[in-house]
Amino acid sequence: MNTIASVSQFHRLLSLPEPRHPMVSVIDLSKSMFVEDDIWNGFVNRFYCVALKPEATHKVRYGQQHYDYNKGVLSFTAPNQVHHLDLEETGCAADHSGYLLVFHADFLLGHPLSNEIKKYGFFSYSVNEALHLSAEEEADLTSILRKIDKECAHIDRHTQEIILSQIDLLLNYSNRFYERQFITRKNNNHQLLVKFELLLEQYYQDNQSAKSGLLTVQHIAEHMNLSPNYLSDLLRVHTGQNTQQHIHEKLIRKAKEQLSTTDLSVSEIAYTLGFEHPQSFSTLFRKKTNMSPLAFRQAFN
């Protein structure tokens, strides 16, 4: 797999002069042009990327409806994610407008953001789960990008702290805007929540757990055509719990049903719910209910 190791290399591949800062750059896409290179057939990079494309020209579908905010589109990628670019389809022009913020992972070292950035799930969202912005939201983020770009021209002992504080602000705004997007798409999200509950129920009703093992976040996200992080963030906004917590809640409910209505042993119940080892089931049940499966059965009876 090809690797774009530095911001400077990325600049060269976009036919741009050397960046003013070796580890951070705000790229004006209207001034960029992809160099014809085999690297675009499949590559990973070593930096974070935030792409802001105003005046989105293509309507993006989400489920059965179009996105409701199409003034600007914001997308995120983290280091070491695999990318592919078809120059025959897109042409060599990087895009007619927009900005690309790139910053190397090493630029975060020694700063609290190095750990805090991991909490932003949108760096692992799929392309179709991009953030769609209102004009006001777009203006807020564009202002931050311009401040970062300006600061790149003044490299001194304050530069890293000032730039990272602006990146932190941009990520916090983005988090707020994503929560707004989860809430304003009420009809779409209601359908997703209903589908999620049905998938949970069917997995245990059809006895898939005994055949396929424990239900995973990845499994249910794939069946909903969503990225795992997007699904968890969506659920957290609307229900206060992430996907794994919902799965555990459903699993414990099913366990309680079997403990109270059947004569199956604890080990047999564990296997029907998808556990390979009964002790793992007992540990989770105790953690969630403050009692062992046997104690629950005895108390119920």
PDB file of C-alpha atoms in Angstrom:
ATOM      1  CA  MET A   1       0.000   0.000   0.000  1.00  0.00           C
ATOM      2  CA  ASN A   2       1.345   3.436  -0.943  1.00  0.00           C
ATOM      3  CA  THR A   3       1.930   5.940   1.849  1.00  0.00           C
ATOM      4  CA  ILE A   4       1.791   9.729   1.894  1.00  0.00           C
ATOM      5  CA  ALA A   5       4.124  10.286   4.801  1.00  0.00           C
ATOM      6  CA  SER A   6       4.293  14.064   5.081  1.00  0.00           C
ATOM      7  CA  VAL A   7       2.344  17.246   4.484  1.00  0.00           C
ATOM      8  CA  SER A   8       5.085  18.320   2.053  1.00  0.00           C
ATOM      9  CA  GLN A   9       4.622  15.168  -0.045  1.00  0.00           C
ATOM     10  CA  PHE A  10       0.870  15.759  -0.118  1.00  0.00           C
ATOM     11  CA  HIS A  11       1.457  19.323  -1.335  1.00  0.00           C
ATOM     12  CA  ARG A  12       3.630  18.041  -4.187  1.00  0.00           C
ATOM     13  CA  LEU A  13       0.964  15.528  -5.206  1.00  0.00           C
ATOM     14  CA  LEU A  14      -1.532  18.420  -5.383  1.00  0.00           C
ATOM     15  CA  SER A  15       0.871  20.558  -7.487  1.00  0.00           C
ATOM     16  CA  LEU A  16       1.280  23.022  -4.619  1.00  0.00           C
ATOM     17  CA  PRO A  17       4.404  24.798  -3.310  1.00  0.00           C
ATOM     18  CA  GLU A  18       5.976  23.655  -0.057  1.00  0.00           C
ATOM     19  CA  PRO A  19       3.724  24.252   2.991  1.00  0.00           C
ATOM     20  CA  ARG A  20       4.605  27.160   5.240  1.00  0.00           C
ATOM     21  CA  HIS A  21       4.496  24.808   8.230  1.00  0.00           C
ATOM     22  CA  PRO A  22       5.985  21.302   7.827  1.00  0.00           C
ATOM     23  CA  MET A  23       3.231  19.567   9.820  1.00  0.00           C
ATOM     24  CA  VAL A  24       0.086  21.644   9.258  1.00  0.00           C
ATOM     25  CA  SER A  25      -1.513  23.149   6.186  1.00  0.00           C
ATOM     26  CA  VAL A  26      -4.790  24.723   5.098  1.00  0.00           C
ATOM     27  CA  ILE A  27      -5.114  23.971   1.379  1.00  0.00           C
ATOM     28  CA  ASP A  28      -7.247  26.058  -0.953  1.00  0.00           C
ATOM     29  CA  LEU A  29      -8.692  23.393  -3.257  1.00  0.00           C
ATOM     30  CA  SER A  30      -9.306  25.908  -6.040  1.00  0.00           C
ATOM     31  CA  LYS A  31      -5.521  26.238  -6.389  1.00  0.00           C
ATOM     32  CA  SER A  32      -4.836  22.503  -6.352  1.00  0.00           C
ATOM     33  CA  MET A  33      -4.349  19.981  -9.156  1.00  0.00           C
ATOM     34  CA  PHE A  34      -3.805  16.257  -8.696  1.00  0.00           C
ATOM     35  CA  VAL A  35      -0.524  14.988 -10.134  1.00  0.00           C
ATOM     36  CA  GLU A  36      -1.076  11.898 -12.257  1.00  0.00           C
ATOM     37  CA  ASP A  37       0.475   9.180 -10.122  1.00  0.00           C
ATOM     38  CA  ASP A  38      -0.202   5.514  -9.345  1.00  0.00           C
ATOM     39  CA  ILE A  39      -0.332   6.431  -5.661  1.00  0.00           C
ATOM     40  CA  TRP A  40      -3.989   7.471  -6.062  1.00  0.00           C
ATOM     41  CA  ASN A  41      -4.970   3.846  -6.826  1.00  0.00           C
ATOM     42  CA  GLY A  42      -4.662   3.066  -3.144  1.00  0.00           C
ATOM     43  CA  PHE A  43      -2.888   4.895  -0.344  1.00  0.00           C
ATOM     44  CA  VAL A  44      -2.800   5.738   3.346  1.00  0.00           C
ATOM     45  CA  ASN A  45      -1.527   8.951   4.859  1.00  0.00           C
ATOM     46  CA  ARG A  46       0.048   9.874   8.161  1.00  0.00           C
ATOM     47  CA  PHE A  47      -2.090  12.892   8.936  1.00  0.00           C
ATOM     48  CA  TYR A  48      -5.573  13.940   9.927  1.00  0.00           C
ATOM     49  CA  CYS A  49      -7.668  15.573   7.253  1.00  0.00           C
ATOM     50  CA  VAL A  50     -10.718  17.854   7.532  1.00  0.00           C
ATOM     51  CA  ALA A  51     -12.347  18.749   4.202  1.00  0.00           C
ATOM     52  CA  LEU A  52     -14.779  21.653   3.891  1.00  0.00           C
ATOM     53  CA  LYS A  53     -16.488  21.904   0.534  1.00  0.00           C
ATOM     54  CA  PRO A  54     -18.920  24.815   0.251  1.00  0.00           C
ATOM     55  CA  GLU A  55     -21.729  24.960  -2.280  1.00  0.00           C
ATOM     56  CA  ALA A  56     -22.058  21.184  -2.590  1.00  0.00           C
ATOM     57  CA  THR A  57     -23.021  20.518  -6.216  1.00  0.00           C
ATOM     58  CA  HIS A  58     -24.232  16.946  -5.748  1.00  0.00           C
ATOM     59  CA  LYS A  59     -27.280  16.014  -3.735  1.00  0.00           C
ATOM     60  CA  VAL A  60     -26.401  13.228  -1.351  1.00  0.00           C
ATOM     61  CA  ARG A  61     -28.986  10.633  -0.446  1.00  0.00           C
ATOM     62  CA  TYR A  62     -29.382   9.304   3.067  1.00  0.00           C
ATOM     63  CA  GLY A  63     -31.762   6.365   3.208  1.00  0.00           C
ATOM     64  CA  GLN A  64     -34.676   7.417   1.033  1.00  0.00           C
ATOM     65  CA  GLN A  65     -34.235  11.176   1.426  1.00  0.00           C
ATOM     66  CA  HIS A  66     -31.774  13.878   0.429  1.00  0.00           C
ATOM     67  CA  TYR A  67     -29.659  15.653   2.992  1.00  0.00           C
ATOM     68  CA  ASP A  68     -31.477  18.678   4.386  1.00  0.00           C
ATOM     69  CA  TYR A  69     -28.326  20.846   4.707  1.00  0.00           C
ATOM     70  CA  ASN A  70     -26.453  21.184   1.428  1.00  0.00           C
ATOM     71  CA  LYS A  71     -24.774  24.570   1.703  1.00  0.00           C
ATOM     72  CA  GLY A  72     -21.495  23.006   2.748  1.00  0.00           C
ATOM     73  CA  VAL A  73     -20.152  19.532   3.420  1.00  0.00           C
ATOM     74  CA  LEU A  74     -17.588  18.685   6.098  1.00  0.00           C
ATOM     75  CA  SER A  75     -15.801  15.328   6.211  1.00  0.00           C
ATOM     76  CA  PHE A  76     -13.028  13.866   8.360  1.00  0.00           C
ATOM     77  CA  THR A  77     -10.378  11.183   7.974  1.00  0.00           C
ATOM     78  CA  ALA A  78      -7.817   9.910  10.461  1.00  0.00           C
ATOM     79  CA  PRO A  79      -4.264   8.687   9.767  1.00  0.00           C
ATOM     80  CA  ASN A  80      -3.774   5.221   8.229  1.00  0.00           C
ATOM     81  CA  GLN A  81      -7.196   4.990   6.635  1.00  0.00           C
ATOM     82  CA  VAL A  82      -7.164   3.530   3.109  1.00  0.00           C
ATOM     83  CA  HIS A  83      -8.092   5.911   0.279  1.00  0.00           C
ATOM     84  CA  HIS A  84      -8.699   5.465  -3.427  1.00  0.00           C
ATOM     85  CA  LEU A  85      -9.070   8.172  -6.041  1.00  0.00           C
ATOM     86  CA  ASP A  86     -10.243   7.637  -9.612  1.00  0.00           C
ATOM     87  CA  LEU A  87      -8.682  10.442 -11.651  1.00  0.00           C
ATOM     88  CA  GLU A  88     -10.508   9.308 -14.790  1.00  0.00           C
ATOM     89  CA  GLU A  89     -13.807   9.937 -13.041  1.00  0.00           C
ATOM     90  CA  THR A  90     -12.940  13.041 -11.034  1.00  0.00           C
ATOM     91  CA  GLY A  91     -10.410  14.663 -13.357  1.00  0.00           C
ATOM     92  CA  CYS A  92      -7.152  16.191 -12.158  1.00  0.00           C
ATOM     93  CA  ALA A  93      -8.760  19.276 -10.640  1.00  0.00           C
ATOM     94  CA  ALA A  94      -8.909  18.719  -6.890  1.00  0.00           C
ATOM     95  CA  ASP A  95     -12.273  20.500  -6.698  1.00  0.00           C
ATOM     96  CA  HIS A  96     -13.474  23.909  -7.740  1.00  0.00           C
ATOM     97  CA  SER A  97     -13.747  25.282  -4.218  1.00  0.00           C
ATOM     98  CA  GLY A  98     -13.267  24.438  -0.587  1.00  0.00           C
ATOM     99  CA  TYR A  99     -10.540  23.949   1.974  1.00  0.00           C
ATOM    100  CA  LEU A 100      -8.548  21.017   3.242  1.00  0.00           C
ATOM    101  CA  LEU A 101      -6.996  21.138   6.705  1.00  0.00           C
ATOM    102  CA  VAL A 102      -4.238  18.555   7.123  1.00  0.00           C
ATOM    103  CA  PHE A 103      -2.153  18.094  10.248  1.00  0.00           C
ATOM    104  CA  HIS A 104       0.355  15.351  10.982  1.00  0.00           C
ATOM    105  CA  ALA A 105      -0.377  13.048  13.926  1.00  0.00           C
ATOM    106  CA  ASP A 106       3.047  13.893  15.406  1.00  0.00           C
ATOM    107  CA  PHE A 107       2.033  17.555  15.656  1.00  0.00           C
ATOM    108  CA  LEU A 108      -0.290  16.562  18.522  1.00  0.00           C
ATOM    109  CA  LEU A 109       2.401  14.884  20.619  1.00  0.00           C
ATOM    110  CA  GLY A 110       2.777  16.360  24.092  1.00  0.00           C
ATOM    111  CA  HIS A 111      -0.581  18.137  23.864  1.00  0.00           C
ATOM    112  CA  PRO A 112      -3.873  17.019  25.522  1.00  0.00           C
ATOM    113  CA  LEU A 113      -5.496  16.918  22.079  1.00  0.00           C
ATOM    114  CA  SER A 114      -3.333  13.883  21.265  1.00  0.00           C
ATOM    115  CA  ASN A 115      -5.649  11.791  23.455  1.00  0.00           C
ATOM    116  CA  GLU A 116      -8.800  13.885  23.241  1.00  0.00           C
ATOM    117  CA  ILE A 117      -8.989  13.601  19.444  1.00  0.00           C
ATOM    118  CA  LYS A 118      -9.787   9.904  19.838  1.00  0.00           C
ATOM    119  CA  LYS A 119     -13.179  10.766  21.321  1.00  0.00           C
ATOM    120  CA  TYR A 120     -14.352  12.320  18.055  1.00  0.00           C
ATOM    121  CA  GLY A 121     -16.007   9.388  16.309  1.00  0.00           C
ATOM    122  CA  PHE A 122     -16.605  11.323  13.107  1.00  0.00           C
ATOM    123  CA  PHE A 123     -13.004  10.657  12.009  1.00  0.00           C
ATOM    124  CA  SER A 124     -14.226   7.114  11.305  1.00  0.00           C
ATOM    125  CA  TYR A 125     -17.576   7.945   9.674  1.00  0.00           C
ATOM    126  CA  SER A 126     -18.286   6.831   6.119  1.00  0.00           C
ATOM    127  CA  VAL A 127     -18.327   9.325   3.245  1.00  0.00           C
ATOM    128  CA  ASN A 128     -22.142   9.272   3.075  1.00  0.00           C
ATOM    129  CA  GLU A 129     -22.235  10.269   6.758  1.00  0.00           C
ATOM    130  CA  ALA A 130     -20.528  13.624   6.200  1.00  0.00           C
ATOM    131  CA  LEU A 131     -21.677  16.693   8.119  1.00  0.00           C
ATOM    132  CA  HIS A 132     -23.915  19.032   6.128  1.00  0.00           C
ATOM    133  CA  LEU A 133     -23.676  22.639   7.226  1.00  0.00           C
ATOM    134  CA  SER A 134     -25.874  25.680   7.252  1.00  0.00           C
ATOM    135  CA  ALA A 135     -24.388  28.909   5.875  1.00  0.00           C
ATOM    136  CA  GLU A 136     -23.774  30.205   9.404  1.00  0.00           C
ATOM    137  CA  GLU A 137     -22.065  26.989  10.508  1.00  0.00           C
ATOM    138  CA  GLU A 138     -19.887  27.016   7.420  1.00  0.00           C
ATOM    139  CA  ALA A 139     -18.851  30.607   8.109  1.00  0.00           C
ATOM    140  CA  ASP A 140     -17.835  29.705  11.693  1.00  0.00           C
ATOM    141  CA  LEU A 141     -15.570  26.892  10.503  1.00  0.00           C
ATOM    142  CA  THR A 142     -14.124  28.854   7.589  1.00  0.00           C
ATOM    143  CA  SER A 143     -13.116  31.597  10.035  1.00  0.00           C
ATOM    144  CA  ILE A 144     -11.210  29.051  12.150  1.00  0.00           C
ATOM    145  CA  LEU A 145      -9.449  27.634   9.078  1.00  0.00           C
ATOM    146  CA  ARG A 146      -8.307  31.098   8.084  1.00  0.00           C
ATOM    147  CA  LYS A 147      -6.865  31.705  11.544  1.00  0.00           C
ATOM    148  CA  ILE A 148      -4.944  28.418  11.342  1.00  0.00           C
ATOM    149  CA  ASP A 149      -3.653  29.332   7.888  1.00  0.00           C
ATOM    150  CA  LYS A 150      -2.507  32.733   9.122  1.00  0.00           C
ATOM    151  CA  GLU A 151      -0.740  31.214  12.121  1.00  0.00           C
ATOM    152  CA  CYS A 152       1.198  28.786   9.898  1.00  0.00           C
ATOM    153  CA  ALA A 153       3.165  31.788   8.651  1.00  0.00           C
ATOM    154  CA  HIS A 154       4.451  32.604  12.163  1.00  0.00           C
ATOM    155  CA  ILE A 155       6.448  29.684  13.492  1.00  0.00           C
ATOM    156  CA  ASP A 156       7.678  30.303  17.024  1.00  0.00           C
ATOM    157  CA  ARG A 157       7.294  28.718  20.466  1.00  0.00           C
ATOM    158  CA  HIS A 158       3.616  29.714  20.589  1.00  0.00           C
ATOM    159  CA  THR A 159       2.647  28.321  17.181  1.00  0.00           C
ATOM    160  CA  GLN A 160       1.782  24.757  18.158  1.00  0.00           C
ATOM    161  CA  GLU A 161      -0.399  25.791  21.112  1.00  0.00           C
ATOM    162  CA  ILE A 162      -2.282  28.430  19.115  1.00  0.00           C
ATOM    163  CA  ILE A 163      -2.916  26.159  16.110  1.00  0.00           C
ATOM    164  CA  LEU A 164      -3.975  23.215  18.251  1.00  0.00           C
ATOM    165  CA  SER A 165      -6.340  25.413  20.247  1.00  0.00           C
ATOM    166  CA  GLN A 166      -7.987  26.400  16.945  1.00  0.00           C
ATOM    167  CA  ILE A 167      -8.172  22.767  15.800  1.00  0.00           C
ATOM    168  CA  ASP A 168      -9.705  21.860  19.163  1.00  0.00           C
ATOM    169  CA  LEU A 169     -12.280  24.635  18.681  1.00  0.00           C
ATOM    170  CA  LEU A 170     -13.077  23.394  15.167  1.00  0.00           C
ATOM    171  CA  LEU A 171     -13.624  19.839  16.448  1.00  0.00           C
ATOM    172  CA  ASN A 172     -15.877  21.038  19.260  1.00  0.00           C
ATOM    173  CA  TYR A 173     -17.964  23.049  16.810  1.00  0.00           C
ATOM    174  CA  SER A 174     -18.136  20.014  14.517  1.00  0.00           C
ATOM    175  CA  ASN A 175     -19.325  17.866  17.407  1.00  0.00           C
ATOM    176  CA  ARG A 176     -22.094  20.376  18.129  1.00  0.00           C
ATOM    177  CA  PHE A 177     -23.105  20.530  14.458  1.00  0.00           C
ATOM    178  CA  TYR A 178     -23.228  16.733  14.190  1.00  0.00           C
ATOM    179  CA  GLU A 179     -25.544  16.590  17.203  1.00  0.00           C
ATOM    180  CA  ARG A 180     -27.704  19.198  15.488  1.00  0.00           C
ATOM    181  CA  GLN A 181     -27.737  17.015  12.380  1.00  0.00           C
ATOM    182  CA  PHE A 182     -28.776  13.943  14.373  1.00  0.00           C
ATOM    183  CA  ILE A 183     -31.651  15.929  15.915  1.00  0.00           C
ATOM    184  CA  THR A 184     -32.882  17.848  12.850  1.00  0.00           C
ATOM    185  CA  ARG A 185     -33.157  14.680  10.771  1.00  0.00           C
ATOM    186  CA  LYS A 186     -35.826  13.444  13.133  1.00  0.00           C
ATOM    187  CA  ASN A 187     -37.851  11.432  10.605  1.00  0.00           C
ATOM    188  CA  ASN A 188     -34.816   9.687   9.117  1.00  0.00           C
ATOM    189  CA  ASN A 189     -33.365   8.949  12.527  1.00  0.00           C
ATOM    190  CA  HIS A 190     -36.677   7.648  13.862  1.00  0.00           C
ATOM    191  CA  GLN A 191     -36.690   5.107  11.030  1.00  0.00           C
ATOM    192  CA  LEU A 192     -33.111   4.128  11.875  1.00  0.00           C
ATOM    193  CA  LEU A 193     -33.964   3.663  15.556  1.00  0.00           C
ATOM    194  CA  VAL A 194     -36.932   1.457  14.656  1.00  0.00           C
ATOM    195  CA  LYS A 195     -34.757  -0.586  12.311  1.00  0.00           C
ATOM    196  CA  PHE A 196     -32.104  -0.914  15.021  1.00  0.00           C
ATOM    197  CA  GLU A 197     -34.615  -2.285  17.538  1.00  0.00           C
ATOM    198  CA  LEU A 198     -35.957  -4.748  14.959  1.00  0.00           C
ATOM    199  CA  LEU A 199     -32.476  -6.024  14.153  1.00  0.00           C
ATOM    200  CA  LEU A 200     -31.737  -6.521  17.842  1.00  0.00           C
ATOM    201  CA  GLU A 201     -34.961  -8.424  18.379  1.00  0.00           C
ATOM    202  CA  GLN A 202     -34.628 -10.572  15.248  1.00  0.00           C
ATOM    203  CA  TYR A 203     -31.087 -11.603  16.115  1.00  0.00           C
ATOM    204  CA  TYR A 204     -32.290 -13.276  19.298  1.00  0.00           C
ATOM    205  CA  GLN A 205     -35.703 -14.359  17.995  1.00  0.00           C
ATOM    206  CA  ASP A 206     -34.159 -16.239  15.061  1.00  0.00           C
ATOM    207  CA  ASN A 207     -31.637 -17.900  17.394  1.00  0.00           C
ATOM    208  CA  GLN A 208     -28.791 -16.370  15.410  1.00  0.00           C
ATOM    209  CA  SER A 209     -26.836 -15.866  18.600  1.00  0.00           C
ATOM    210  CA  ALA A 210     -26.529 -19.623  19.160  1.00  0.00           C
ATOM    211  CA  LYS A 211     -25.330 -20.096  15.574  1.00  0.00           C
ATOM    212  CA  SER A 212     -23.188 -17.000  15.002  1.00  0.00           C
ATOM    213  CA  GLY A 213     -22.056 -16.011  18.492  1.00  0.00           C
ATOM    214  CA  LEU A 214     -22.443 -12.744  20.341  1.00  0.00           C
ATOM    215  CA  LEU A 215     -24.028  -9.863  18.463  1.00  0.00           C
ATOM    216  CA  THR A 216     -21.375  -7.244  17.666  1.00  0.00           C
ATOM    217  CA  VAL A 217     -21.520  -3.525  16.943  1.00  0.00           C
ATOM    218  CA  GLN A 218     -19.864  -4.170  13.569  1.00  0.00           C
ATOM    219  CA  HIS A 219     -22.506  -6.732  12.591  1.00  0.00           C
ATOM    220  CA  ILE A 220     -25.477  -4.515  13.312  1.00  0.00           C
ATOM    221  CA  ALA A 221     -23.833  -1.412  11.769  1.00  0.00           C
ATOM    222  CA  GLU A 222     -23.228  -3.322   8.523  1.00  0.00           C
ATOM    223  CA  HIS A 223     -26.863  -4.406   8.375  1.00  0.00           C
ATOM    224  CA  MET A 224     -27.898  -0.760   8.798  1.00  0.00           C
ATOM    225  CA  ASN A 225     -25.390   0.467   6.175  1.00  0.00           C
ATOM    226  CA  LEU A 226     -23.787   2.780   8.732  1.00  0.00           C
ATOM    227  CA  SER A 227     -20.304   3.037  10.164  1.00  0.00           C
ATOM    228  CA  PRO A 228     -20.043   1.709  13.751  1.00  0.00           C
ATOM    229  CA  ASN A 229     -19.043   5.103  15.193  1.00  0.00           C
ATOM    230  CA  TYR A 230     -21.847   6.954  13.411  1.00  0.00           C
ATOM    231  CA  LEU A 231     -24.427   4.458  14.696  1.00  0.00           C
ATOM    232  CA  SER A 232     -23.136   4.717  18.268  1.00  0.00           C
ATOM    233  CA  ASP A 233     -23.084   8.527  18.196  1.00  0.00           C
ATOM    234  CA  LEU A 234     -26.588   8.628  16.715  1.00  0.00           C
ATOM    235  CA  LEU A 235     -27.909   6.319  19.431  1.00  0.00           C
ATOM    236  CA  ARG A 236     -26.107   8.247  22.181  1.00  0.00           C
ATOM    237  CA  VAL A 237     -27.746  11.530  21.124  1.00  0.00           C
ATOM    238  CA  HIS A 238     -31.243  10.040  20.945  1.00  0.00           C
ATOM    239  CA  THR A 239     -31.162   7.452  23.732  1.00  0.00           C
ATOM    240  CA  GLY A 240     -28.203   8.270  25.967  1.00  0.00           C
ATOM    241  CA  GLN A 241     -26.611   4.874  25.253  1.00  0.00           C
ATOM    242  CA  ASN A 242     -24.178   3.699  22.576  1.00  0.00           C
ATOM    243  CA  THR A 243     -24.627   0.569  20.438  1.00  0.00           C
ATOM    244  CA  GLN A 244     -22.723  -1.763  22.748  1.00  0.00           C
ATOM    245  CA  GLN A 245     -24.781  -0.656  25.734  1.00  0.00           C
ATOM    246  CA  HIS A 246     -27.999  -1.340  23.805  1.00  0.00           C
ATOM    247  CA  ILE A 247     -26.747  -4.794  22.818  1.00  0.00           C
ATOM    248  CA  HIS A 248     -25.886  -5.605  26.442  1.00  0.00           C
ATOM    249  CA  GLU A 249     -29.274  -4.334  27.620  1.00  0.00           C
ATOM    250  CA  LYS A 250     -31.099  -6.572  25.122  1.00  0.00           C
ATOM    251  CA  LEU A 251     -28.886  -9.536  25.972  1.00  0.00           C
ATOM    252  CA  ILE A 252     -29.523  -9.209  29.714  1.00  0.00           C
ATOM    253  CA  ARG A 253     -33.256  -8.888  29.087  1.00  0.00           C
ATOM    254  CA  LYS A 254     -33.213 -12.117  27.064  1.00  0.00           C
ATOM    255  CA  ALA A 255     -31.148 -13.812  29.760  1.00  0.00           C
ATOM    256  CA  LYS A 256     -33.661 -12.803  32.419  1.00  0.00           C
ATOM    257  CA  GLU A 257     -36.514 -14.193  30.293  1.00  0.00           C
ATOM    258  CA  GLN A 258     -34.795 -17.562  29.956  1.00  0.00           C
ATOM    259  CA  LEU A 259     -33.751 -17.704  33.607  1.00  0.00           C
ATOM    260  CA  SER A 260     -37.312 -17.009  34.742  1.00  0.00           C
ATOM    261  CA  THR A 261     -39.310 -19.051  32.200  1.00  0.00           C
ATOM    262  CA  THR A 262     -37.175 -22.112  31.321  1.00  0.00           C
ATOM    263  CA  ASP A 263     -35.356 -24.933  33.061  1.00  0.00           C
ATOM    264  CA  LEU A 264     -32.194 -24.418  30.973  1.00  0.00           C
ATOM    265  CA  SER A 265     -28.975 -24.389  32.966  1.00  0.00           C
ATOM    266  CA  VAL A 266     -26.910 -21.212  33.156  1.00  0.00           C
ATOM    267  CA  SER A 267     -24.381 -22.770  30.766  1.00  0.00           C
ATOM    268  CA  GLU A 268     -27.100 -23.651  28.247  1.00  0.00           C
ATOM    269  CA  ILE A 269     -28.502 -20.113  28.389  1.00  0.00           C
ATOM    270  CA  ALA A 270     -25.013 -18.704  27.909  1.00  0.00           C
ATOM    271  CA  TYR A 271     -24.528 -20.774  24.757  1.00  0.00           C
ATOM    272  CA  THR A 272     -27.936 -19.839  23.299  1.00  0.00           C
ATOM    273  CA  LEU A 273     -27.067 -16.155  23.769  1.00  0.00           C
ATOM    274  CA  GLY A 274     -23.796 -16.582  21.856  1.00  0.00           C
ATOM    275  CA  PHE A 275     -21.220 -16.877  24.636  1.00  0.00           C
ATOM    276  CA  GLU A 276     -18.369 -19.319  24.115  1.00  0.00           C
ATOM    277  CA  HIS A 277     -17.656 -19.499  27.825  1.00  0.00           C
ATOM    278  CA  PRO A 278     -20.428 -19.546  30.491  1.00  0.00           C
ATOM    279  CA  GLN A 279     -18.216 -17.685  32.951  1.00  0.00           C
ATOM    280  CA  SER A 280     -18.119 -14.707  30.573  1.00  0.00           C
ATOM    281  CA  PHE A 281     -21.921 -14.640  30.600  1.00  0.00           C
ATOM    282  CA  SER A 282     -22.027 -14.850  34.397  1.00  0.00           C
ATOM    283  CA  THR A 283     -19.495 -12.029  34.717  1.00  0.00           C
ATOM    284  CA  LEU A 284     -21.498  -9.717  32.430  1.00  0.00           C
ATOM    285  CA  PHE A 285     -24.806 -10.606  34.090  1.00  0.00           C
ATOM    286  CA  ARG A 286     -23.386  -9.876  37.543  1.00  0.00           C
ATOM    287  CA  LYS A 287     -21.920  -6.589  36.315  1.00  0.00           C
ATOM    288  CA  LYS A 288     -25.247  -5.444  34.884  1.00  0.00           C
ATOM    289  CA  THR A 289     -27.593  -6.709  37.615  1.00  0.00           C
ATOM    290  CA  ASN A 290     -25.434  -6.960  40.752  1.00  0.00           C
ATOM    291  CA  MET A 291     -26.336 -10.618  41.141  1.00  0.00           C
ATOM    292  CA  SER A 292     -25.341 -13.928  39.590  1.00  0.00           C
ATOM    293  CA  PRO A 293     -27.662 -15.712  37.112  1.00  0.00           C
ATOM    294  CA  LEU A 294     -28.412 -18.390  39.725  1.00  0.00           C
ATOM    295  CA  ALA A 295     -29.171 -15.786  42.376  1.00  0.00           C
ATOM    296  CA  PHE A 296     -31.549 -14.031  39.952  1.00  0.00           C
ATOM    297  CA  ARG A 297     -33.345 -17.311  39.214  1.00  0.00           C
ATOM    298  CA  GLN A 298     -33.685 -18.123  42.903  1.00  0.00           C
ATOM    299  CA  ALA A 299     -34.911 -14.612  43.750  1.00  0.00           C
ATOM    300  CA  PHE A 300     -37.422 -14.700  40.912  1.00  0.00           C
ATOM    301  CA  ASN A 301     -38.784 -18.069  41.930  1.00  0.00           C
TER     302      ASN A 301
END
